[in-house]
mmCIF file of C-alpha atoms in Angstrom:
data_model
loop_
_atom_site.group_PDB
_atom_site.id
_atom_site.type_symbol
_atom_site.label_atom_id
_atom_site.label_comp_id
_atom_site.label_asym_id
_atom_site.label_seq_id
_atom_site.Cartn_x
_atom_site.Cartn_y
_atom_site.Cartn_z
ATOM 1 C CA UNK A 1 -25.983 -15.252 15.100
ATOM 2 C CA UNK A 2 -29.016 -16.992 13.246
ATOM 3 C CA UNK A 3 -31.833 -17.813 15.823
ATOM 4 C CA UNK A 4 -33.597 -19.867 12.843
ATOM 5 C CA UNK A 5 -32.192 -23.527 12.631
ATOM 6 C CA UNK A 6 -30.542 -23.001 15.572
ATOM 7 C CA UNK A 7 -30.345 -26.547 16.538
ATOM 8 C CA UNK A 8 -29.500 -27.582 13.227
ATOM 9 C CA UNK A 9 -26.645 -25.029 12.707
ATOM 10 C CA UNK A 10 -24.728 -25.872 15.809
ATOM 11 C CA UNK A 11 -24.909 -29.632 14.223
ATOM 12 C CA UNK A 12 -23.097 -28.753 11.557
ATOM 13 C CA UNK A 13 -20.112 -26.733 13.308
ATOM 14 C CA UNK A 14 -19.609 -29.432 15.773
ATOM 15 C CA UNK A 15 -19.292 -31.817 12.971
ATOM 16 C CA UNK A 16 -16.822 -29.601 11.326
ATOM 17 C CA UNK A 17 -14.874 -28.923 14.525
ATOM 18 C CA UNK A 18 -14.771 -32.591 14.883
ATOM 19 C CA UNK A 19 -13.865 -33.931 11.889
ATOM 20 C CA UNK A 20 -10.709 -31.178 11.647
ATOM 21 C CA UNK A 21 -9.687 -32.641 15.064
ATOM 22 C CA UNK A 22 -9.915 -35.575 13.925
ATOM 23 C CA UNK A 23 -7.870 -35.439 10.550
ATOM 24 C CA UNK A 24 -5.405 -33.361 12.620
ATOM 25 C CA UNK A 25 -4.589 -35.647 15.425
ATOM 26 C CA UNK A 26 -5.056 -39.000 12.934
ATOM 27 C CA UNK A 27 -2.285 -36.675 10.761
ATOM 28 C CA UNK A 28 -0.132 -35.984 13.899
ATOM 29 C CA UNK A 29 -0.197 -39.466 15.099
ATOM 30 C CA UNK A 30 0.035 -41.466 12.531
ATOM 31 C CA UNK A 31 -0.016 -40.587 8.686
ATOM 32 C CA UNK A 32 0.975 -37.068 7.701
ATOM 33 C CA UNK A 33 -1.288 -37.424 4.237
ATOM 34 C CA UNK A 34 -4.449 -35.264 4.923
ATOM 35 C CA UNK A 35 -7.519 -35.060 2.488
ATOM 36 C CA UNK A 36 -7.474 -30.793 2.604
ATOM 37 C CA UNK A 37 -3.576 -30.801 2.376
ATOM 38 C CA UNK A 38 -1.017 -32.294 0.505
ATOM 39 C CA UNK A 39 1.312 -32.485 3.310
ATOM 40 C CA UNK A 40 1.320 -32.408 7.404
ATOM 41 C CA UNK A 41 1.209 -28.876 8.560
ATOM 42 C CA UNK A 42 1.109 -27.550 4.843
ATOM 43 C CA UNK A 43 2.227 -23.438 4.910
ATOM 44 C CA UNK A 44 3.539 -24.486 8.656
ATOM 45 C CA UNK A 45 6.346 -26.379 6.319
ATOM 46 C CA UNK A 46 7.879 -22.497 5.834
ATOM 47 C CA UNK A 47 7.544 -21.232 8.989
ATOM 48 C CA UNK A 48 9.645 -24.504 10.434
ATOM 49 C CA UNK A 49 12.538 -23.993 8.060
ATOM 50 C CA UNK A 50 12.621 -20.313 8.334
ATOM 51 C CA UNK A 51 13.136 -21.252 12.337
ATOM 52 C CA UNK A 52 15.612 -24.208 11.544
ATOM 53 C CA UNK A 53 17.358 -21.779 9.435
ATOM 54 C CA UNK A 54 18.294 -19.130 12.259
ATOM 55 C CA UNK A 55 19.284 -21.864 14.141
ATOM 56 C CA UNK A 56 21.701 -23.739 12.537
ATOM 57 C CA UNK A 57 23.054 -20.831 9.842
ATOM 58 C CA UNK A 58 24.560 -17.359 11.214
ATOM 59 C CA UNK A 59 23.323 -15.103 8.954
ATOM 60 C CA UNK A 60 19.640 -14.304 8.870
ATOM 61 C CA UNK A 61 19.495 -13.419 5.202
ATOM 62 C CA UNK A 62 19.531 -17.147 4.441
ATOM 63 C CA UNK A 63 15.999 -16.820 5.164
ATOM 64 C CA UNK A 64 15.182 -15.548 2.030
ATOM 65 C CA UNK A 65 17.436 -18.051 0.040
ATOM 66 C CA UNK A 66 14.599 -20.507 -1.795
ATOM 67 C CA UNK A 67 16.957 -23.067 -2.538
ATOM 68 C CA UNK A 68 17.998 -23.310 1.264
ATOM 69 C CA UNK A 69 14.302 -23.433 1.797
ATOM 70 C CA UNK A 70 13.496 -25.998 -0.586
ATOM 71 C CA UNK A 71 16.864 -28.174 0.541
ATOM 72 C CA UNK A 72 15.848 -28.401 4.474
ATOM 73 C CA UNK A 73 12.255 -29.014 3.451
ATOM 74 C CA UNK A 74 13.028 -32.415 1.646
ATOM 75 C CA UNK A 75 15.247 -33.173 4.595
ATOM 76 C CA UNK A 76 12.564 -32.696 6.456
ATOM 77 C CA UNK A 77 9.692 -34.993 4.371
ATOM 78 C CA UNK A 78 11.644 -37.075 2.260
ATOM 79 C CA UNK A 79 8.289 -38.196 0.696
ATOM 80 C CA UNK A 80 7.330 -34.507 -0.041
ATOM 81 C CA UNK A 81 5.814 -33.487 -3.699
ATOM 82 C CA UNK A 82 9.620 -31.693 -5.126
ATOM 83 C CA UNK A 83 7.619 -29.087 -7.316
ATOM 84 C CA UNK A 84 5.464 -28.218 -4.391
ATOM 85 C CA UNK A 85 7.552 -24.667 -3.534
ATOM 86 C CA UNK A 86 7.161 -23.124 -0.302
ATOM 87 C CA UNK A 87 8.594 -19.807 0.029
ATOM 88 C CA UNK A 88 9.285 -18.146 3.548
ATOM 89 C CA UNK A 89 7.774 -14.679 2.867
ATOM 90 C CA UNK A 90 7.609 -13.193 6.536
ATOM 91 C CA UNK A 91 9.922 -10.574 8.338
ATOM 92 C CA UNK A 92 12.803 -11.938 10.032
ATOM 93 C CA UNK A 93 11.020 -11.724 13.624
ATOM 94 C CA UNK A 94 8.256 -14.245 12.557
ATOM 95 C CA UNK A 95 10.983 -16.517 12.217
ATOM 96 C CA UNK A 96 12.834 -15.857 14.989
ATOM 97 C CA UNK A 97 9.661 -16.426 17.047
ATOM 98 C CA UNK A 98 9.291 -19.815 15.025
ATOM 99 C CA UNK A 99 12.971 -20.485 15.850
ATOM 100 C CA UNK A 100 12.351 -22.178 19.672
ATOM 101 C CA UNK A 101 9.299 -24.610 17.962
ATOM 102 C CA UNK A 102 11.878 -25.574 15.211
ATOM 103 C CA UNK A 103 14.100 -27.215 17.772
ATOM 104 C CA UNK A 104 11.723 -29.484 18.035
ATOM 105 C CA UNK A 105 10.878 -32.585 15.041
ATOM 106 C CA UNK A 106 8.533 -31.451 12.544
ATOM 107 C CA UNK A 107 5.682 -33.374 13.542
ATOM 108 C CA UNK A 108 5.675 -32.382 17.109
ATOM 109 C CA UNK A 109 6.561 -28.623 16.540
ATOM 110 C CA UNK A 110 3.289 -28.535 14.566
ATOM 111 C CA UNK A 111 1.209 -30.173 17.227
ATOM 112 C CA UNK A 112 2.630 -27.497 19.297
ATOM 113 C CA UNK A 113 1.659 -24.784 17.165
ATOM 114 C CA UNK A 114 -1.513 -26.225 16.479
ATOM 115 C CA UNK A 115 -2.508 -25.434 20.415
ATOM 116 C CA UNK A 116 -0.691 -22.077 19.998
ATOM 117 C CA UNK A 117 -2.808 -20.952 17.231
ATOM 118 C CA UNK A 118 -5.764 -22.386 18.556
ATOM 119 C CA UNK A 119 -4.747 -20.641 21.815
ATOM 120 C CA UNK A 120 -4.643 -16.958 19.913
ATOM 121 C CA UNK A 121 -8.011 -17.497 18.170
ATOM 122 C CA UNK A 122 -9.283 -18.122 21.332
ATOM 123 C CA UNK A 123 -8.037 -15.017 23.169
ATOM 124 C CA UNK A 124 -8.903 -13.496 20.395
ATOM 125 C CA UNK A 125 -12.952 -14.445 20.449
ATOM 126 C CA UNK A 126 -12.648 -13.956 24.229
ATOM 127 C CA UNK A 127 -11.972 -10.679 23.950
ATOM 128 C CA UNK A 128 -14.646 -10.155 21.569
ATOM 129 C CA UNK A 129 -17.340 -11.712 23.166
ATOM 130 C CA UNK A 130 -16.477 -9.161 26.240
ATOM 131 C CA UNK A 131 -17.099 -6.134 24.142
ATOM 132 C CA UNK A 132 -19.639 -7.533 21.858
ATOM 133 C CA UNK A 133 -22.775 -8.541 24.624
ATOM 134 C CA UNK A 134 -24.730 -11.165 22.469
ATOM 135 C CA UNK A 135 -26.675 -12.719 25.081
ATOM 136 C CA UNK A 136 -28.530 -16.091 24.252
ATOM 137 C CA UNK A 137 -26.632 -16.030 20.744
ATOM 138 C CA UNK A 138 -23.106 -16.329 22.307
ATOM 139 C CA UNK A 139 -22.752 -20.296 22.151
ATOM 140 C CA UNK A 140 -24.073 -19.979 18.671
ATOM 141 C CA UNK A 141 -22.008 -17.401 17.653
ATOM 142 C CA UNK A 142 -18.679 -19.296 19.197
ATOM 143 C CA UNK A 143 -19.703 -21.966 17.761
ATOM 144 C CA UNK A 144 -19.966 -20.635 13.846
ATOM 145 C CA UNK A 145 -16.330 -18.535 14.955
ATOM 146 C CA UNK A 146 -14.723 -22.125 15.531
ATOM 147 C CA UNK A 147 -16.213 -24.353 12.818
ATOM 148 C CA UNK A 148 -15.433 -21.020 9.984
ATOM 149 C CA UNK A 149 -13.620 -23.317 7.362
ATOM 150 C CA UNK A 150 -11.047 -20.091 6.342
ATOM 151 C CA UNK A 151 -9.683 -20.542 10.245
ATOM 152 C CA UNK A 152 -10.932 -24.348 10.639
ATOM 153 C CA UNK A 153 -8.819 -25.679 7.339
ATOM 154 C CA UNK A 154 -7.252 -23.064 5.830
ATOM 155 C CA UNK A 155 -5.534 -21.144 8.826
ATOM 156 C CA UNK A 156 -5.420 -23.723 11.479
ATOM 157 C CA UNK A 157 -5.024 -27.117 9.899
ATOM 158 C CA UNK A 158 -2.880 -25.422 7.065
ATOM 159 C CA UNK A 159 -0.633 -24.224 9.752
ATOM 160 C CA UNK A 160 -0.885 -20.703 8.715
ATOM 161 C CA UNK A 161 -0.550 -17.670 11.753
ATOM 162 C CA UNK A 162 -3.698 -15.659 10.681
ATOM 163 C CA UNK A 163 -4.699 -16.094 14.227
ATOM 164 C CA UNK A 164 -2.163 -13.220 15.050
ATOM 165 C CA UNK A 165 -3.832 -10.619 13.010
ATOM 166 C CA UNK A 166 -7.081 -11.712 14.385
ATOM 167 C CA UNK A 167 -6.226 -11.825 17.817
ATOM 168 C CA UNK A 168 -3.416 -8.605 17.776
ATOM 169 C CA UNK A 169 -6.784 -7.005 15.705
ATOM 170 C CA UNK A 170 -8.991 -8.198 18.512
ATOM 171 C CA UNK A 171 -7.163 -7.042 21.225
ATOM 172 C CA UNK A 172 -6.562 -3.351 18.996
ATOM 173 C CA UNK A 173 -10.676 -3.555 19.132
ATOM 174 C CA UNK A 174 -11.139 -4.108 23.406
ATOM 175 C CA UNK A 175 -8.539 -1.569 23.967
ATOM 176 C CA UNK A 176 -10.216 0.917 22.151
ATOM 177 C CA UNK A 177 -13.390 0.106 23.509
ATOM 178 C CA UNK A 178 -11.929 0.278 26.509
ATOM 179 C CA UNK A 179 -10.711 3.605 26.137
ATOM 180 C CA UNK A 180 -6.788 2.822 25.953
ATOM 181 C CA UNK A 181 -6.302 4.532 22.300
ATOM 182 C CA UNK A 182 -2.263 4.246 22.557
ATOM 183 C CA UNK A 183 -2.414 0.416 23.575
ATOM 184 C CA UNK A 184 -4.788 -0.372 20.961
ATOM 185 C CA UNK A 185 -2.345 1.090 18.431
ATOM 186 C CA UNK A 186 0.484 -1.023 20.030
ATOM 187 C CA UNK A 187 -1.552 -4.086 19.174
ATOM 188 C CA UNK A 188 -2.798 -3.008 15.506
ATOM 189 C CA UNK A 189 1.069 -2.537 14.751
ATOM 190 C CA UNK A 190 1.842 -6.112 15.026
ATOM 191 C CA UNK A 191 0.092 -6.614 12.306
ATOM 192 C CA UNK A 192 2.783 -4.902 10.187
ATOM 193 C CA UNK A 193 4.164 -9.040 9.140
ATOM 194 C CA UNK A 194 1.138 -8.066 6.190
ATOM 195 C CA UNK A 195 1.738 -4.746 4.830
ATOM 196 C CA UNK A 196 -1.778 -4.549 2.622
ATOM 197 C CA UNK A 197 -3.525 -5.015 6.374
ATOM 198 C CA UNK A 198 -0.927 -2.451 8.298
ATOM 199 C CA UNK A 199 -0.977 0.217 5.708
ATOM 200 C CA UNK A 200 -4.579 -0.036 5.377
ATOM 201 C CA UNK A 201 -5.129 0.984 8.336
ATOM 202 C CA UNK A 202 -2.934 3.014 8.750
ATOM 203 C CA UNK A 203 -4.455 5.514 5.955
ATOM 204 C CA UNK A 204 -7.990 4.959 7.521
ATOM 205 C CA UNK A 205 -6.461 5.816 10.703
ATOM 206 C CA UNK A 206 -5.291 8.971 9.520
ATOM 207 C CA UNK A 207 -8.623 9.812 7.570
ATOM 208 C CA UNK A 208 -10.311 9.593 11.190
ATOM 209 C CA UNK A 209 -7.495 11.635 12.824
ATOM 210 C CA UNK A 210 -7.157 8.391 15.468
ATOM 211 C CA UNK A 211 -3.635 10.115 16.308
ATOM 212 C CA UNK A 212 -2.938 8.256 19.676
ATOM 213 C CA UNK A 213 -3.856 5.217 17.873
ATOM 214 C CA UNK A 214 -1.841 5.567 14.632
ATOM 215 C CA UNK A 215 1.092 6.834 17.295
ATOM 216 C CA UNK A 216 0.960 3.157 19.054
ATOM 217 C CA UNK A 217 0.789 1.396 15.878
ATOM 218 C CA UNK A 218 3.680 3.163 14.562
ATOM 219 C CA UNK A 219 6.054 2.638 17.765
ATOM 220 C CA UNK A 220 5.102 -1.404 17.741
ATOM 221 C CA UNK A 221 5.799 -1.635 14.290
ATOM 222 C CA UNK A 222 9.072 0.550 14.130
ATOM 223 C CA UNK A 223 10.077 -1.991 17.189
ATOM 224 C CA UNK A 224 9.494 -4.610 14.720
ATOM 225 C CA UNK A 225 10.946 -3.357 11.758
ATOM 226 C CA UNK A 226 14.315 -2.288 13.788
ATOM 227 C CA UNK A 227 14.563 -6.027 15.092
ATOM 228 C CA UNK A 228 14.222 -7.040 11.848
ATOM 229 C CA UNK A 229 17.088 -4.686 10.537
ATOM 230 C CA UNK A 230 19.201 -6.055 13.428
ATOM 231 C CA UNK A 231 18.676 -9.480 12.573
ATOM 232 C CA UNK A 232 19.853 -9.196 8.900
ATOM 233 C CA UNK A 233 21.696 -5.964 8.790
ATOM 234 C CA UNK A 234 22.380 -3.915 5.791
ATOM 235 C CA UNK A 235 22.713 -6.264 3.131
ATOM 236 C CA UNK A 236 20.479 -8.577 4.248
ATOM 237 C CA UNK A 237 17.656 -6.252 4.679
ATOM 238 C CA UNK A 238 18.396 -5.293 0.439
ATOM 239 C CA UNK A 239 18.360 -9.355 0.103
ATOM 240 C CA UNK A 240 14.839 -9.453 1.706
ATOM 241 C CA UNK A 241 13.341 -6.607 -0.288
ATOM 242 C CA UNK A 242 15.101 -8.232 -3.283
ATOM 243 C CA UNK A 243 13.388 -11.239 -2.703
ATOM 244 C CA UNK A 244 10.121 -9.969 -1.996
ATOM 245 C CA UNK A 245 9.978 -7.562 -5.190
ATOM 246 C CA UNK A 246 11.188 -10.643 -7.250
ATOM 247 C CA UNK A 247 8.136 -12.694 -5.847
ATOM 248 C CA UNK A 248 5.554 -10.189 -6.321
ATOM 249 C CA UNK A 249 6.721 -9.663 -9.983
ATOM 250 C CA UNK A 250 6.730 -13.755 -10.341
ATOM 251 C CA UNK A 251 3.179 -13.661 -9.065
ATOM 252 C CA UNK A 252 2.283 -11.196 -11.203
ATOM 253 C CA UNK A 253 4.104 -12.325 -14.438
ATOM 254 C CA UNK A 254 2.345 -15.800 -14.241
ATOM 255 C CA UNK A 255 -0.307 -15.676 -11.640
ATOM 256 C CA UNK A 256 -1.805 -19.101 -13.405
ATOM 257 C CA UNK A 257 1.464 -20.954 -11.274
ATOM 258 C CA UNK A 258 -0.643 -20.042 -8.197
ATOM 259 C CA UNK A 259 -3.690 -21.894 -6.868
ATOM 260 C CA UNK A 260 -5.825 -18.786 -7.530
ATOM 261 C CA UNK A 261 -9.090 -20.692 -6.296
ATOM 262 C CA UNK A 262 -7.780 -20.084 -2.938
ATOM 263 C CA UNK A 263 -7.127 -16.595 -3.438
ATOM 264 C CA UNK A 264 -10.201 -13.823 -2.878
ATOM 265 C CA UNK A 265 -8.309 -10.629 -3.585
ATOM 266 C CA UNK A 266 -10.021 -8.886 -6.841
ATOM 267 C CA UNK A 267 -6.867 -9.400 -8.620
ATOM 268 C CA UNK A 268 -6.860 -13.235 -8.520
ATOM 269 C CA UNK A 269 -10.737 -13.136 -8.605
ATOM 270 C CA UNK A 270 -10.512 -11.156 -12.683
ATOM 271 C CA UNK A 271 -7.646 -13.125 -13.682
ATOM 272 C CA UNK A 272 -9.714 -15.910 -12.312
ATOM 273 C CA UNK A 273 -12.962 -15.291 -14.026
ATOM 274 C CA UNK A 274 -11.257 -13.849 -17.597
ATOM 275 C CA UNK A 275 -8.220 -16.952 -17.395
ATOM 276 C CA UNK A 276 -5.528 -15.129 -17.729
ATOM 277 C CA UNK A 277 -3.516 -12.168 -16.906
ATOM 278 C CA UNK A 278 -5.589 -8.853 -18.999
ATOM 279 C CA UNK A 279 -5.552 -5.685 -18.996
ATOM 280 C CA UNK A 280 -9.490 -5.273 -18.691
ATOM 281 C CA UNK A 281 -8.664 -7.148 -15.350
ATOM 282 C CA UNK A 282 -5.943 -5.189 -14.011
ATOM 283 C CA UNK A 283 -8.131 -2.562 -14.502
ATOM 284 C CA UNK A 284 -11.324 -3.783 -12.994
ATOM 285 C CA UNK A 285 -8.542 -4.604 -9.657
ATOM 286 C CA UNK A 286 -7.852 -1.149 -9.114
ATOM 287 C CA UNK A 287 -11.331 -0.004 -9.416
ATOM 288 C CA UNK A 288 -12.812 -2.659 -7.064
ATOM 289 C CA UNK A 289 -9.843 -1.840 -4.672
ATOM 290 C CA UNK A 290 -10.390 1.946 -4.663
ATOM 291 C CA UNK A 291 -14.045 1.562 -4.408
ATOM 292 C CA UNK A 292 -13.713 -0.662 -1.445
ATOM 293 C CA UNK A 293 -11.129 2.039 0.162
ATOM 294 C CA UNK A 294 -13.342 4.765 -0.747
ATOM 295 C CA UNK A 295 -15.923 3.280 0.814
ATOM 296 C CA UNK A 296 -14.282 2.695 4.162
ATOM 297 C CA UNK A 297 -12.681 6.313 4.193
ATOM 298 C CA UNK A 298 -16.070 7.901 3.900
ATOM 299 C CA UNK A 299 -17.270 6.005 7.003
ATOM 300 C CA UNK A 300 -13.756 6.560 8.883
ATOM 301 C CA UNK A 301 -13.973 10.456 7.603
ATOM 302 C CA UNK A 302 -17.011 11.048 10.265
ATOM 303 C CA UNK A 303 -15.524 8.493 13.019
ATOM 304 C CA UNK A 304 -15.178 11.295 15.731
ATOM 305 C CA UNK A 305 -18.901 12.370 14.889
ATOM 306 C CA UNK A 306 -20.352 8.761 14.990
ATOM 307 C CA UNK A 307 -22.096 7.095 17.435
ATOM 308 C CA UNK A 308 -20.568 4.354 19.321
ATOM 309 C CA UNK A 309 -22.741 1.778 17.153
ATOM 310 C CA UNK A 310 -21.573 3.109 14.165
ATOM 311 C CA UNK A 311 -18.095 3.156 14.992
ATOM 312 C CA UNK A 312 -18.481 -0.168 16.249
ATOM 313 C CA UNK A 313 -20.146 -0.843 11.986
ATOM 314 C CA UNK A 314 -17.061 0.863 11.035
ATOM 315 C CA UNK A 315 -14.645 -1.274 12.054
ATOM 316 C CA UNK A 316 -16.626 -4.429 10.877
ATOM 317 C CA UNK A 317 -17.034 -2.802 7.598
ATOM 318 C CA UNK A 318 -13.464 -2.307 7.344
ATOM 319 C CA UNK A 319 -12.483 -6.205 7.741
ATOM 320 C CA UNK A 320 -13.460 -7.132 4.163
ATOM 321 C CA UNK A 321 -12.398 -3.965 2.804
ATOM 322 C CA UNK A 322 -8.740 -5.066 3.700
ATOM 323 C CA UNK A 323 -8.918 -7.970 1.548
ATOM 324 C CA UNK A 324 -11.172 -6.423 -1.076
ATOM 325 C CA UNK A 325 -7.686 -3.495 -1.397
ATOM 326 C CA UNK A 326 -5.243 -6.104 -1.027
ATOM 327 C CA UNK A 327 -3.285 -7.648 -4.141
ATOM 328 C CA UNK A 328 -2.659 -10.668 -1.990
ATOM 329 C CA UNK A 329 -5.169 -12.117 -0.022
ATOM 330 C CA UNK A 330 -5.486 -15.970 0.272
ATOM 331 C CA UNK A 331 -8.262 -17.384 1.929
ATOM 332 C CA UNK A 332 -7.108 -17.905 5.197
ATOM 333 C CA UNK A 333 -6.873 -14.266 5.692
ATOM 334 C CA UNK A 334 -11.374 -14.329 5.185
ATOM 335 C CA UNK A 335 -11.168 -15.240 9.148
ATOM 336 C CA UNK A 336 -10.771 -11.501 9.625
ATOM 337 C CA UNK A 337 -14.205 -11.539 8.863
ATOM 338 C CA UNK A 338 -15.030 -13.680 12.151
ATOM 339 C CA UNK A 339 -14.656 -10.121 13.926
ATOM 340 C CA UNK A 340 -16.965 -8.250 11.426
ATOM 341 C CA UNK A 341 -19.583 -10.826 12.355
ATOM 342 C CA UNK A 342 -19.486 -10.268 16.219
ATOM 343 C CA UNK A 343 -19.086 -6.620 15.719
ATOM 344 C CA UNK A 344 -22.155 -6.409 13.793
ATOM 345 C CA UNK A 345 -24.058 -9.233 15.896
ATOM 346 C CA UNK A 346 -23.352 -7.012 19.227
ATOM 347 C CA UNK A 347 -25.463 -4.099 17.505
ATOM 348 C CA UNK A 348 -28.174 -5.758 15.964
ATOM 349 C CA UNK A 349 -28.953 -7.975 18.577
ATOM 350 C CA UNK A 350 -29.266 -5.007 21.035
ATOM 351 C CA UNK A 351 -31.231 -3.074 18.456
ATOM 352 C CA UNK A 352 -33.788 -5.814 18.297
ATOM 353 C CA UNK A 353 -34.907 -4.781 14.812
ATOM 354 C CA UNK A 354 -36.257 -7.242 13.028
ATOM 355 C CA UNK A 355 -35.481 -6.138 9.614
ATOM 356 C CA UNK A 356 -31.737 -5.609 10.575
ATOM 357 C CA UNK A 357 -31.861 -9.236 12.468
ATOM 358 C CA UNK A 358 -32.992 -10.893 9.405
ATOM 359 C CA UNK A 359 -30.908 -9.855 6.952
ATOM 360 C CA UNK A 360 -27.706 -9.909 9.544
ATOM 361 C CA UNK A 361 -28.587 -13.544 9.858
ATOM 362 C CA UNK A 362 -29.072 -14.362 6.472
ATOM 363 C CA UNK A 363 -25.805 -12.761 5.710
ATOM 364 C CA UNK A 364 -24.211 -14.813 8.054
ATOM 365 C CA UNK A 365 -24.996 -17.722 6.239
ATOM 366 C CA UNK A 366 -23.880 -16.455 3.184
ATOM 367 C CA UNK A 367 -20.466 -15.699 4.562
ATOM 368 C CA UNK A 368 -20.538 -19.564 6.130
ATOM 369 C CA UNK A 369 -21.756 -21.530 3.666
ATOM 370 C CA UNK A 370 -19.746 -19.243 0.945
ATOM 371 C CA UNK A 371 -16.683 -19.975 2.664
ATOM 372 C CA UNK A 372 -17.491 -23.869 2.411
ATOM 373 C CA UNK A 373 -18.474 -24.187 -1.639
ATOM 374 C CA UNK A 374 -16.103 -21.193 -2.888
ATOM 375 C CA UNK A 375 -13.048 -23.374 -3.551
ATOM 376 C CA UNK A 376 -14.804 -26.111 -5.685
ATOM 377 C CA UNK A 377 -17.270 -23.115 -7.392
ATOM 378 C CA UNK A 378 -13.878 -21.619 -8.168
ATOM 379 C CA UNK A 379 -11.652 -24.425 -9.341
ATOM 380 C CA UNK A 380 -14.949 -25.504 -11.740
ATOM 381 C CA UNK A 381 -16.695 -22.274 -12.935
ATOM 382 C CA UNK A 382 -13.617 -20.074 -12.575
ATOM 383 C CA UNK A 383 -15.700 -17.788 -10.235
ATOM 384 C CA UNK A 384 -14.753 -16.864 -6.786
ATOM 385 C CA UNK A 385 -17.734 -16.246 -5.010
ATOM 386 C CA UNK A 386 -16.262 -15.636 -1.871
ATOM 387 C CA UNK A 387 -14.747 -12.361 -3.366
ATOM 388 C CA UNK A 388 -18.013 -11.479 -4.235
ATOM 389 C CA UNK A 389 -19.363 -12.227 -0.665
ATOM 390 C CA UNK A 390 -16.802 -10.027 0.735
ATOM 391 C CA UNK A 391 -17.798 -6.822 -1.338
ATOM 392 C CA UNK A 392 -21.643 -7.445 -0.674
ATOM 393 C CA UNK A 393 -20.718 -8.130 3.054
ATOM 394 C CA UNK A 394 -18.903 -4.606 3.477
ATOM 395 C CA UNK A 395 -21.754 -2.794 1.704
ATOM 396 C CA UNK A 396 -24.047 -4.240 3.888
ATOM 397 C CA UNK A 397 -22.403 -2.971 7.047
ATOM 398 C CA UNK A 398 -21.483 0.336 5.792
ATOM 399 C CA UNK A 399 -25.126 0.935 4.946
ATOM 400 C CA UNK A 400 -26.147 -0.500 8.362
ATOM 401 C CA UNK A 401 -23.930 1.799 10.269
ATOM 402 C CA UNK A 402 -25.575 4.892 7.627
ATOM 403 C CA UNK A 403 -29.169 3.449 8.438
ATOM 404 C CA UNK A 404 -28.143 4.018 12.381
ATOM 405 C CA UNK A 405 -27.079 7.634 11.704
ATOM 406 C CA UNK A 406 -30.376 8.723 9.462
ATOM 407 C CA UNK A 407 -32.383 6.832 12.438
ATOM 408 C CA UNK A 408 -30.587 8.803 15.083
ATOM 409 C CA UNK A 409 -29.936 7.887 19.081
ATOM 410 C CA UNK A 410 -32.533 5.185 20.336
#
């Protein structure tokens, strides 16, 4: 990770981590109001009400009753903003996992979730640093990862579950590197709770002809889908699909009703840029998503013929593509870029090429600082700079892979 100004970078990272710990501790113990989130736990409320629904009601289909969700939220936090709605949008197996936490008082359930989310993220970082030897850069890399604002304030502090996808993909990478492709696929299949991530990964595995990884992915996702169907039943499954379609229609019909400054997908980018939903914006979104997918598919098509370093960069470049090819990518999902950072660092610092090192360190700082300022800029200028940084990052990583291929074995 960045070697220039390393001491200053560590001070900034430790300050960010300290602020987050102080704010969350104060909120859990004392006031439920936070500067960065309107209410304690923010998005965690949706998971908590889903778990409580399963605990109190016999019909799992009620998970997708928005009026019930809002009533439970008002009971849990009587002072909550009534205009804010936090629908539960995840499959039933996520609610089942949250069911034990929902037996605790909300404040303490969130405190436990902070510990679980932190542990999942730490486990993912441990696996990453195990397969990406960074030497003297290891501690700086870990500090940057822990203080990365999409994780620290949006995912962890905001009560989201991005650490689950992060740790699942970190395990996928570790197992694939260890020569256990089917087990790697089983871990990748855990991402089925995020359909856009699951589908893009599955498509790229098909392009790369990674049959054993794909098989493992389909097995674990099928088990989770089957569990969800057993929980919901046929009628409940129909309710779930209808609810998700209605939600998707609502987002498409009135995107201005959503906090677009908190989204990094191209669809939100162009809507924010043009100030409304336009035909031009939609076409540009489709073109941007297609370009990102084609860029990744081109790299994955030669996966079997690539060197280990090129394969590592192939995985790294795919992380921003997962967001750029999506129609719904909240800023907390940018946590996946930490995977890219570690993977690219493992290649760049081992190669010890001055040109790659300088450009990589500049890219790391751009991503890190861009994540901090992107939302204020989006609010004022109506431009989500983080989306542009994602596109630049994907292009940069795949270009590095081509450069290494052209240079040949070293």
